[in-house]
């Protein structure tokens, strides 16, 4: 993940998500609680939890993400087909997430 980036706050209604920090450090948020996760640490987000993670550092970090059970990869395949020559259309991404029983949470 590039510095100062990460997925938006979201919920998986059918899957658990686990991240393992391979290099660097991340800040994670789960159900309103924030934590710093360093190189070599693991964080788990149970289904139905509001969560996100981000690289708050100044250098790229690498994370291994596991989402169980499988199937959510189809969400990433669809999102990867969206135009890249313009800012992301968050409403379109939210609609795709809904197809895979997930919700992207954005500030009101």
PDB file of C-alpha atoms in Angstrom:
ATOM      1  CA  UNK A   1       0.000   0.000   0.000  1.00  0.00           C
ATOM      2  CA  UNK A   2       1.321   3.429  -0.852  1.00  0.00           C
ATOM      3  CA  UNK A   3       1.757   5.875   2.031  1.00  0.00           C
ATOM      4  CA  UNK A   4      -1.433   7.523   3.282  1.00  0.00           C
ATOM      5  CA  UNK A   5      -3.743   5.002   1.598  1.00  0.00           C
ATOM      6  CA  UNK A   6      -6.020   2.089   2.385  1.00  0.00           C
ATOM      7  CA  UNK A   7      -9.553   0.855   1.778  1.00  0.00           C
ATOM      8  CA  UNK A   8     -12.530   2.871   3.013  1.00  0.00           C
ATOM      9  CA  UNK A   9     -14.363   1.857   6.159  1.00  0.00           C
ATOM     10  CA  UNK A  10     -16.445  -1.177   5.222  1.00  0.00           C
ATOM     11  CA  UNK A  11     -18.382  -4.215   6.432  1.00  0.00           C
ATOM     12  CA  UNK A  12     -18.331  -7.787   5.106  1.00  0.00           C
ATOM     13  CA  UNK A  13     -21.616  -9.439   6.008  1.00  0.00           C
ATOM     14  CA  UNK A  14     -20.516 -12.941   4.963  1.00  0.00           C
ATOM     15  CA  UNK A  15     -16.728 -13.063   5.413  1.00  0.00           C
ATOM     16  CA  UNK A  16     -14.041 -12.668   8.051  1.00  0.00           C
ATOM     17  CA  UNK A  17     -10.963 -10.665   7.018  1.00  0.00           C
ATOM     18  CA  UNK A  18      -7.421 -11.140   8.314  1.00  0.00           C
ATOM     19  CA  UNK A  19      -4.436  -8.947   7.530  1.00  0.00           C
ATOM     20  CA  UNK A  20      -0.818  -9.833   8.184  1.00  0.00           C
ATOM     21  CA  UNK A  21       1.694  -6.978   7.961  1.00  0.00           C
ATOM     22  CA  UNK A  22       4.639  -8.203   5.890  1.00  0.00           C
ATOM     23  CA  UNK A  23       6.531  -4.881   5.767  1.00  0.00           C
ATOM     24  CA  UNK A  24       5.951  -1.506   7.366  1.00  0.00           C
ATOM     25  CA  UNK A  25       3.152  -0.548   9.705  1.00  0.00           C
ATOM     26  CA  UNK A  26      -0.572   0.009   9.424  1.00  0.00           C
ATOM     27  CA  UNK A  27      -3.231   1.659  11.442  1.00  0.00           C
ATOM     28  CA  UNK A  28      -6.311  -0.497  11.775  1.00  0.00           C
ATOM     29  CA  UNK A  29      -9.775   0.441  12.890  1.00  0.00           C
ATOM     30  CA  UNK A  30     -12.423  -2.014  13.995  1.00  0.00           C
ATOM     31  CA  UNK A  31     -15.732  -0.961  15.503  1.00  0.00           C
ATOM     32  CA  UNK A  32     -14.408   2.530  16.266  1.00  0.00           C
ATOM     33  CA  UNK A  33     -11.203   1.388  18.016  1.00  0.00           C
ATOM     34  CA  UNK A  34      -7.863   2.244  16.359  1.00  0.00           C
ATOM     35  CA  UNK A  35      -4.574   0.383  16.747  1.00  0.00           C
ATOM     36  CA  UNK A  36      -1.102   0.536  15.235  1.00  0.00           C
ATOM     37  CA  UNK A  37      -0.077  -2.813  13.720  1.00  0.00           C
ATOM     38  CA  UNK A  38       3.640  -3.293  13.104  1.00  0.00           C
ATOM     39  CA  UNK A  39       5.647  -5.512  10.789  1.00  0.00           C
ATOM     40  CA  UNK A  40       4.941  -9.181  11.616  1.00  0.00           C
ATOM     41  CA  UNK A  41       1.599  -8.568  13.345  1.00  0.00           C
ATOM     42  CA  UNK A  42      -1.830  -9.932  12.436  1.00  0.00           C
ATOM     43  CA  UNK A  43      -5.246  -8.301  12.769  1.00  0.00           C
ATOM     44  CA  UNK A  44      -8.583 -10.062  12.356  1.00  0.00           C
ATOM     45  CA  UNK A  45     -11.897  -8.461  11.461  1.00  0.00           C
ATOM     46  CA  UNK A  46     -14.935 -10.678  12.072  1.00  0.00           C
ATOM     47  CA  UNK A  47     -17.850 -10.543   9.663  1.00  0.00           C
ATOM     48  CA  UNK A  48     -20.387  -7.811  10.432  1.00  0.00           C
ATOM     49  CA  UNK A  49     -17.696  -5.525  11.899  1.00  0.00           C
ATOM     50  CA  UNK A  50     -17.005  -1.995  10.644  1.00  0.00           C
ATOM     51  CA  UNK A  51     -13.310  -1.983   9.791  1.00  0.00           C
ATOM     52  CA  UNK A  52     -10.496  -0.597   7.701  1.00  0.00           C
ATOM     53  CA  UNK A  53      -6.715  -0.413   7.628  1.00  0.00           C
ATOM     54  CA  UNK A  54      -4.336   2.150   6.205  1.00  0.00           C
ATOM     55  CA  UNK A  55      -0.681   2.916   5.726  1.00  0.00           C
ATOM     56  CA  UNK A  56      -0.147   6.021   7.835  1.00  0.00           C
ATOM     57  CA  UNK A  57       3.612   5.980   7.233  1.00  0.00           C
ATOM     58  CA  UNK A  58       5.786   7.693   4.668  1.00  0.00           C
ATOM     59  CA  UNK A  59       6.985   4.547   2.880  1.00  0.00           C
ATOM     60  CA  UNK A  60       4.976   1.752   1.207  1.00  0.00           C
ATOM     61  CA  UNK A  61       3.898  -1.189   3.337  1.00  0.00           C
ATOM     62  CA  UNK A  62       2.958  -4.712   2.328  1.00  0.00           C
ATOM     63  CA  UNK A  63       0.078  -6.681   3.795  1.00  0.00           C
ATOM     64  CA  UNK A  64      -1.259 -10.140   3.110  1.00  0.00           C
ATOM     65  CA  UNK A  65      -5.063 -10.094   3.173  1.00  0.00           C
ATOM     66  CA  UNK A  66      -7.111 -13.255   3.640  1.00  0.00           C
ATOM     67  CA  UNK A  67     -10.889 -13.167   3.337  1.00  0.00           C
ATOM     68  CA  UNK A  68     -12.800 -16.292   4.376  1.00  0.00           C
ATOM     69  CA  UNK A  69     -14.819 -17.831   2.795  1.00  0.00           C
ATOM     70  CA  UNK A  70     -13.748 -17.052  -0.749  1.00  0.00           C
ATOM     71  CA  UNK A  71     -15.795 -15.299  -3.398  1.00  0.00           C
ATOM     72  CA  UNK A  72     -15.097 -11.672  -2.591  1.00  0.00           C
ATOM     73  CA  UNK A  73     -12.337 -11.733  -5.216  1.00  0.00           C
ATOM     74  CA  UNK A  74     -15.133 -11.174  -7.764  1.00  0.00           C
ATOM     75  CA  UNK A  75     -15.683  -7.755  -6.158  1.00  0.00           C
ATOM     76  CA  UNK A  76     -12.039  -6.847  -6.813  1.00  0.00           C
ATOM     77  CA  UNK A  77     -12.268  -8.148 -10.391  1.00  0.00           C
ATOM     78  CA  UNK A  78     -15.285  -5.910 -11.084  1.00  0.00           C
ATOM     79  CA  UNK A  79     -13.726  -2.859  -9.460  1.00  0.00           C
ATOM     80  CA  UNK A  80     -10.520  -3.401 -11.470  1.00  0.00           C
ATOM     81  CA  UNK A  81     -12.552  -2.977 -14.674  1.00  0.00           C
ATOM     82  CA  UNK A  82     -13.703   0.543 -13.721  1.00  0.00           C
ATOM     83  CA  UNK A  83     -12.092   3.474 -15.566  1.00  0.00           C
ATOM     84  CA  UNK A  84      -8.706   4.446 -14.160  1.00  0.00           C
ATOM     85  CA  UNK A  85      -8.349   7.755 -16.006  1.00  0.00           C
ATOM     86  CA  UNK A  86     -10.718   9.529 -13.601  1.00  0.00           C
ATOM     87  CA  UNK A  87     -11.398   9.624  -9.859  1.00  0.00           C
ATOM     88  CA  UNK A  88     -13.172   6.510  -8.560  1.00  0.00           C
ATOM     89  CA  UNK A  89     -16.981   6.628  -8.609  1.00  0.00           C
ATOM     90  CA  UNK A  90     -17.743   5.742  -4.994  1.00  0.00           C
ATOM     91  CA  UNK A  91     -21.428   5.142  -5.713  1.00  0.00           C
ATOM     92  CA  UNK A  92     -20.530   2.613  -8.397  1.00  0.00           C
ATOM     93  CA  UNK A  93     -18.074   0.894  -6.041  1.00  0.00           C
ATOM     94  CA  UNK A  94     -20.734   0.808  -3.305  1.00  0.00           C
ATOM     95  CA  UNK A  95     -23.188  -0.831  -5.726  1.00  0.00           C
ATOM     96  CA  UNK A  96     -20.611  -3.482  -6.645  1.00  0.00           C
ATOM     97  CA  UNK A  97     -19.882  -4.128  -2.941  1.00  0.00           C
ATOM     98  CA  UNK A  98     -23.590  -4.610  -2.273  1.00  0.00           C
ATOM     99  CA  UNK A  99     -23.659  -7.387  -4.891  1.00  0.00           C
ATOM    100  CA  UNK A 100     -21.124  -9.285  -2.751  1.00  0.00           C
ATOM    101  CA  UNK A 101     -22.910  -8.753   0.584  1.00  0.00           C
ATOM    102  CA  UNK A 102     -20.559  -5.983   1.698  1.00  0.00           C
ATOM    103  CA  UNK A 103     -21.065  -2.301   2.418  1.00  0.00           C
ATOM    104  CA  UNK A 104     -18.730   0.632   1.845  1.00  0.00           C
ATOM    105  CA  UNK A 105     -19.274   3.208   4.593  1.00  0.00           C
ATOM    106  CA  UNK A 106     -18.626   6.821   3.692  1.00  0.00           C
ATOM    107  CA  UNK A 107     -18.975   9.933   5.829  1.00  0.00           C
ATOM    108  CA  UNK A 108     -22.447  11.482   5.769  1.00  0.00           C
TER     109      UNK A 108
END
